[in-house]
CSV table of C-alpha atoms in Angstrom, one decimal:
chain,number,residue,atom,x,y,z
A,1,MET,CA,210.7,158.3,38.9
A,2,THR,CA,209.6,157.3,42.4
A,3,CYS,CA,210.1,159.2,45.6
A,4,PRO,CA,213.6,158.7,47.1
A,5,CYS,CA,212.1,158.1,50.6
A,6,LEU,CA,211.2,154.6,49.4
A,7,CYS,CA,207.4,155.1,49.8
A,8,GLU,CA,207.0,154.3,46.0
A,9,SER,CA,205.1,157.4,45.3
A,10,PRO,CA,205.5,158.9,41.8
A,11,VAL,CA,205.8,162.3,43.5
A,12,ASN,CA,208.9,163.4,45.4
A,13,CYS,CA,207.9,163.8,49.1
A,14,SER,CA,210.5,166.5,49.6
A,15,ASP,CA,208.7,168.6,47.0
A,16,LEU,CA,205.7,168.5,49.2
A,17,GLY,CA,207.5,169.0,52.5
A,18,LEU,CA,206.7,165.5,53.6
A,19,GLU,CA,210.2,163.9,53.6
A,20,SER,CA,211.1,165.0,57.1
A,21,ARG,CA,207.9,163.6,58.5
A,22,ILE,CA,208.0,160.3,56.6
A,23,GLY,CA,211.7,159.6,56.5
A,24,TYR,CA,212.5,156.1,55.2
A,25,CYS,CA,209.1,154.6,55.9
A,26,GLU,CA,210.0,152.6,58.9
A,27,GLY,CA,207.6,149.8,59.7
A,28,MET,CA,205.2,149.7,62.6
A,29,LYS,CA,203.7,146.5,63.9
A,30,VAL,CA,200.2,146.5,65.2
A,31,ALA,CA,198.3,143.6,66.8
A,32,ALA,CA,194.7,142.5,67.6
A,33,TYR,CA,194.3,140.3,70.6
A,34,GLN,CA,191.4,137.8,70.5
A,35,ALA,CA,190.9,137.2,74.2
A,36,PRO,CA,189.0,134.5,75.9
A,37,LEU,CA,185.3,135.2,76.7
A,38,LEU,CA,185.4,135.5,80.5
A,39,ALA,CA,182.6,135.6,83.0
A,40,THR,CA,180.8,138.9,83.5
A,41,GLY,CA,182.5,140.9,86.2
A,42,SER,CA,185.9,139.1,85.9
A,43,MET,CA,189.0,141.3,85.9
A,44,TYR,CA,191.2,138.2,85.1
A,45,ALA,CA,191.8,139.7,81.6
A,46,LEU,CA,194.2,142.3,83.1
A,47,GLY,CA,196.8,139.6,83.7
A,48,LEU,CA,196.2,138.1,80.2
A,49,ILE,CA,196.7,141.5,78.6
A,50,GLN,CA,199.9,142.1,80.6
A,51,LYS,CA,201.3,138.9,79.1
A,52,GLN,CA,200.4,140.2,75.6
A,53,VAL,CA,202.0,143.5,76.3
A,54,ARG,CA,205.3,141.8,77.3
A,55,LYS,CA,205.0,139.7,74.1
A,56,CYS,CA,204.5,142.8,72.1
A,57,GLU,CA,207.6,144.4,73.7
A,58,ALA,CA,209.7,141.4,72.8
A,59,GLU,CA,208.4,141.3,69.2
A,60,GLY,CA,208.6,145.0,68.4
A,61,ILE,CA,204.8,145.5,68.2
A,62,THR,CA,203.9,149.2,68.8
A,63,VAL,CA,200.0,149.1,69.1
A,64,LEU,CA,198.0,146.4,70.8
A,65,CYS,CA,194.2,146.4,70.4
A,66,CYS,CA,192.2,144.5,72.9
A,67,PRO,CA,188.4,143.6,72.8
A,68,GLU,CA,185.5,145.7,73.9
A,69,ALA,CA,184.7,145.5,77.6
A,70,ILE,CA,187.6,143.1,78.1
A,71,LEU,CA,187.9,144.4,81.7
A,72,GLY,CA,184.8,143.2,83.5
A,73,GLY,CA,182.7,142.2,80.5
A,74,LEU,CA,179.6,144.0,79.1
A,75,ALA,CA,177.6,145.9,81.7
A,76,ASP,CA,174.4,144.9,79.9
A,77,TYR,CA,174.8,141.3,81.3
A,78,SER,CA,175.4,142.4,84.9
A,79,GLU,CA,172.9,143.2,87.6
A,80,ASN,CA,175.5,145.5,89.3
A,81,PRO,CA,177.9,146.9,86.7
A,82,ASN,CA,179.2,149.6,89.0
A,83,ARG,CA,181.2,147.0,90.9
A,84,PHE,CA,183.6,146.5,88.0
A,85,ALA,CA,183.2,149.9,86.2
A,86,LEU,CA,186.3,152.1,86.4
A,87,SER,CA,186.3,155.9,87.0
A,88,SER,CA,188.4,157.9,84.5
A,89,ASP,CA,188.4,161.2,86.4
A,90,ASP,CA,189.9,160.3,89.8
A,91,GLY,CA,193.0,158.2,88.9
A,92,GLN,CA,191.2,154.9,89.4
A,93,LEU,CA,191.6,153.9,85.7
A,94,SER,CA,195.3,154.8,85.5
A,95,SER,CA,196.0,152.9,88.7
A,96,ALA,CA,194.1,149.8,87.5
A,97,LEU,CA,196.1,149.8,84.3
A,98,THR,CA,199.5,150.2,85.9
A,99,PRO,CA,200.5,146.5,85.2
A,100,LEU,CA,200.2,147.3,81.5
A,101,ALA,CA,202.6,150.2,81.5
A,102,SER,CA,205.2,150.0,78.7
A,103,ASP,CA,207.8,152.3,77.2
A,104,THR,CA,207.2,150.9,73.7
A,105,VAL,CA,203.6,149.4,73.5
A,106,THR,CA,200.4,151.5,73.3
A,107,SER,CA,197.4,149.5,74.4
A,108,ILE,CA,193.8,150.1,73.4
A,109,ILE,CA,191.6,148.5,76.1
A,110,GLY,CA,187.8,148.2,76.4
A,111,PHE,CA,186.1,148.8,79.8
A,112,SER,CA,183.0,150.2,81.4
A,113,GLU,CA,183.6,153.8,82.4
A,114,LEU,CA,181.8,155.3,85.4
A,115,THR,CA,181.8,159.1,85.5
A,116,SER,CA,181.6,161.3,88.6
A,117,ASP,CA,177.9,162.0,87.9
A,118,GLY,CA,177.1,158.2,87.8
A,119,THR,CA,176.9,157.9,84.0
A,120,LEU,CA,178.1,154.6,82.6
A,121,TYR,CA,179.8,154.5,79.2
A,122,ASN,CA,181.1,151.6,77.1
A,123,ALA,CA,184.6,153.0,76.5
A,124,ALA,CA,188.1,152.2,75.2
A,125,VAL,CA,191.2,153.7,76.8
A,126,ILE,CA,194.4,154.5,75.0
A,127,PHE,CA,197.2,153.7,77.5
A,128,GLN,CA,200.6,154.9,76.5
A,129,SER,CA,203.8,155.1,78.6
A,130,GLY,CA,201.9,154.3,81.8
A,131,ARG,CA,199.4,157.1,81.2
A,132,VAL,CA,195.8,157.4,80.0
A,133,VAL,CA,196.3,159.6,76.9
A,134,GLY,CA,192.8,159.3,75.4
A,135,LEU,CA,189.3,157.8,75.6
A,136,TYR,CA,186.7,156.8,73.1
A,137,ARG,CA,183.1,156.3,74.2
A,138,LYS,CA,180.8,154.1,72.1
A,139,VAL,CA,178.4,156.3,70.2
A,140,HIS,CA,175.9,153.5,69.4
A,141,PRO,CA,175.8,151.3,72.6
A,142,ALA,CA,173.5,148.6,71.2
A,143,ILE,CA,171.1,147.8,68.4
A,144,ARG,CA,168.2,147.4,70.9
A,145,ARG,CA,168.7,148.9,74.3
A,146,SER,CA,171.6,149.3,76.8
A,147,VAL,CA,172.5,150.5,80.2
A,148,TYR,CA,175.3,152.5,78.7
A,149,ALA,CA,174.9,156.1,77.7
A,150,ALA,CA,175.9,157.1,74.2
A,151,GLY,CA,179.1,158.9,73.5
A,152,SER,CA,179.3,161.8,71.1
A,153,GLU,CA,183.0,162.4,70.2
A,154,THR,CA,185.1,161.1,67.4
A,155,PRO,CA,188.7,161.8,68.5
A,156,VAL,CA,191.8,160.6,66.7
A,157,PHE,CA,195.1,159.6,68.4
A,158,ARG,CA,198.7,159.4,67.5
A,159,VAL,CA,201.5,156.9,68.0
A,160,GLY,CA,204.7,158.0,66.3
A,161,GLU,CA,203.8,158.6,62.6
A,162,LEU,CA,200.5,156.7,62.9
A,163,MET,CA,197.3,158.7,63.3
A,164,PHE,CA,194.4,156.4,64.1
A,165,GLY,CA,190.8,156.3,65.2
A,166,VAL,CA,188.8,153.9,67.5
A,167,VAL,CA,185.2,152.7,67.1
A,168,ILE,CA,183.6,150.1,69.3
A,169,CYS,CA,181.8,147.1,67.9
A,170,ASN,CA,178.4,148.3,66.7
A,171,ASP,CA,179.8,151.7,65.8
A,172,SER,CA,181.5,150.0,62.9
A,173,ASN,CA,178.1,149.8,61.3
A,174,TYR,CA,177.9,153.6,61.1
A,175,PRO,CA,180.3,154.7,58.3
A,176,GLU,CA,180.0,158.4,59.2
A,177,LEU,CA,182.1,157.8,62.3
A,178,ALA,CA,185.0,156.5,60.3
A,179,ARG,CA,184.6,159.3,57.7
A,180,LEU,CA,184.9,161.9,60.5
A,181,MET,CA,188.1,160.3,61.8
A,182,THR,CA,189.6,159.9,58.4
A,183,ALA,CA,189.0,163.6,57.7
A,184,GLN,CA,191.1,164.3,60.8
A,185,GLY,CA,194.0,162.3,59.3
A,186,ALA,CA,193.4,158.8,60.6
A,187,ALA,CA,195.1,156.1,58.5
A,188,ALA,CA,194.0,153.2,60.6
A,189,LEU,CA,190.8,152.3,62.5
A,190,PHE,CA,190.9,150.0,65.6
A,191,VAL,CA,187.7,148.2,66.5
A,192,PRO,CA,187.4,146.7,70.0
A,193,THR,CA,184.6,144.2,69.8
A,194,ASN,CA,182.6,141.9,72.1
A,195,ASN,CA,180.4,139.5,70.2
A,196,GLY,CA,179.6,137.5,73.3
A,197,LEU,CA,175.9,136.7,73.1
A,198,PRO,CA,173.5,134.3,74.9
A,199,ASN,CA,174.2,130.8,73.6
A,200,GLU,CA,170.9,130.6,71.8
A,201,ARG,CA,171.6,133.8,69.8
A,202,ALA,CA,175.3,133.3,69.1
A,203,SER,CA,176.1,132.6,65.4
A,204,PRO,CA,179.1,132.6,63.1
A,205,LYS,CA,177.0,134.9,60.9
A,206,LEU,CA,178.2,137.7,63.1
A,207,ASN,CA,181.8,137.1,61.8
A,208,ALA,CA,180.6,137.5,58.3
A,209,ALA,CA,178.7,140.7,59.1
A,210,ALA,CA,181.8,142.1,60.9
A,211,ARG,CA,184.0,141.2,57.9
A,212,ASP,CA,181.6,143.0,55.5
A,213,ALA,CA,181.6,146.1,57.7
A,214,ASP,CA,185.4,146.1,58.0
A,215,ILE,CA,186.0,145.7,54.2
A,216,ALA,CA,183.5,148.4,53.4
A,217,LEU,CA,185.1,150.8,55.9
A,218,ALA,CA,188.6,150.0,54.6
A,219,VAL,CA,187.8,150.5,51.0
A,220,ALA,CA,185.6,153.6,51.4
A,221,ASN,CA,188.2,155.4,53.5
A,222,ARG,CA,191.4,153.9,52.2
A,223,ILE,CA,192.4,152.9,55.8
A,224,TRP,CA,193.5,149.8,57.7
A,225,VAL,CA,190.9,148.2,59.9
A,226,ILE,CA,192.0,146.2,62.9
A,227,ARG,CA,189.3,144.4,64.9
A,228,ALA,CA,189.8,142.6,68.2
A,229,ASP,CA,187.0,140.4,69.5
A,230,VAL,CA,186.6,137.8,72.3
A,231,GLY,CA,186.3,134.1,71.4
A,232,GLY,CA,184.9,131.0,73.1
A,233,GLN,CA,182.2,130.3,75.7
A,234,ASN,CA,181.8,131.1,79.4
A,235,GLY,CA,178.7,129.0,80.1
A,236,LYS,CA,176.0,131.6,79.4
A,237,LEU,CA,177.6,133.4,76.5
A,238,THR,CA,179.3,132.4,73.3
A,239,SER,CA,181.4,134.3,70.8
A,240,TYR,CA,182.8,132.9,67.5
A,241,GLY,CA,185.5,135.6,67.4
A,242,SER,CA,185.6,138.1,64.5
A,243,SER,CA,189.1,139.4,65.0
A,244,GLU,CA,190.9,140.4,61.7
A,245,ILE,CA,193.1,142.9,60.0
A,246,VAL,CA,191.9,144.4,56.7
A,247,ASP,CA,194.1,146.5,54.4
A,248,PRO,CA,193.0,149.6,52.5
A,249,ASP,CA,192.2,147.6,49.4
A,250,GLY,CA,189.7,145.5,51.4
A,251,ASN,CA,191.9,142.4,51.6
A,252,VAL,CA,191.7,140.4,54.8
A,253,MET,CA,195.3,140.1,55.7
A,254,ARG,CA,194.9,138.3,59.1
A,255,ARG,CA,191.9,136.4,60.5
A,256,ALA,CA,191.6,134.8,63.9
A,257,ARG,CA,190.7,131.2,64.5
A,258,PRO,CA,187.0,130.8,65.5
A,259,GLN,CA,186.3,130.5,69.2
A,260,ARG,CA,190.0,130.5,70.0
A,261,THR,CA,192.4,132.8,71.8
A,262,ASP,CA,194.6,134.4,69.1
A,263,MET,CA,197.0,137.2,68.3
A,264,LEU,CA,197.0,138.8,64.9
A,265,VAL,CA,200.0,140.9,63.8
A,266,ALA,CA,200.6,143.0,60.7
A,267,GLU,CA,203.6,145.2,60.0
A,268,LEU,CA,202.6,148.5,58.4
A,269,LYS,CA,204.8,151.0,56.7
A,270,MET,CA,204.2,154.7,56.5
A,271,GLY,CA,204.2,156.2,53.0
A,272,CYS,CA,202.7,158.9,50.9
A,273,ALA,CA,200.2,158.3,48.2
A,274,PRO,CA,197.1,160.0,46.7
A,275,GLY,CA,194.0,159.7,48.8
A,276,PRO,CA,190.3,159.9,48.0
A,277,ASP,CA,189.8,163.3,49.6
A,278,ARG,CA,193.3,164.9,49.6
A,279,THR,CA,196.0,165.4,47.0
A,280,HIS,CA,198.4,163.6,49.3
A,281,ARG,CA,197.9,161.8,52.6
A,282,LYS,CA,199.7,159.3,54.7
A,283,THR,CA,198.9,155.7,54.0
A,284,LEU,CA,200.1,152.4,55.4
A,285,ARG,CA,201.3,149.3,53.5
A,286,ALA,CA,201.7,145.8,54.8
A,287,THR,CA,205.0,144.0,54.7
C-alpha cells in the first residue's frame, strides 16, 4: 500500500507526521539560466535577468538560478573590481536588484560582494519578494589564486517546501560542502558557475568535468543538482557553457546548448522516501 499523499512512499506519511507538510506533492519548477558571457565590468546582465524573471513568472517557475559573477563578471579579470562590486551591508545590493523583484520567483544571482572592511567575496545572493534573504560566499575561490577572500559558511535556504543549498563553481569539487548542506535538510543544490577562461585555456573538457562533479554530488547525497553557467565569447574570454540539471539518480535531465544562451527548466515534486542518512527525508522527483 502506498502513501495516500501520492508521494508513492510505501509508508503512510500521516503515520510519521509528514502529511501536513507534504500535502499532495505539488510540483515546483526550477530553472537554470545560461547567460551570455559579457565583458568584465558589464552590468548589462541585470536587464537580461529581469527578462528571465518575467518569463519565469509567466511559466510558473519558482526558483531561477543565474551564473557566478553574472553581475560585473569575475573580479580576477579586472584591474579595479571595486567599481562593480556591490555592498551587502548598506542597502546597495538590495537597491541594485530592485528590477528583479517578484512575488513568485526567487532568484539566485552571482556577484562580487564588497564588505565594509574592504574584503571582496565571490558571492551569490538569494533574492526573494524584493528582499535579500540570504548570501553564500564561495569557500574555494580558485584553484590557483584569486583576489577574492574565502567564505566559511554553508547555509541552507527555503522556498516553500524546498530546502536547498548553494555552492559556487569550484566549490562543487569539494563534496564535504554538499554533505554539510544535505545534513541540514537540503534536497537540491544550485551551482552558479562561470567557466569563462582566456581563449587559449578554454576547453569543452570543463563541461565534462562539471558533469562528473554534478553526477557524483547528486548520487552521493540523493539530491538534485542545478548548475547555471555562462556561454559564448566576449573577445578575451570563452565559455562552452556547462549548465545542466541532474536528478538524484545521476541522470542528466536537462543540458544547455554549448556556447549558447539557454534556459533549462525542470518540474520537481516534493515527496517522502527513505534517504541515505535518515529514516525518512524529503526528496524531489521530476515530472
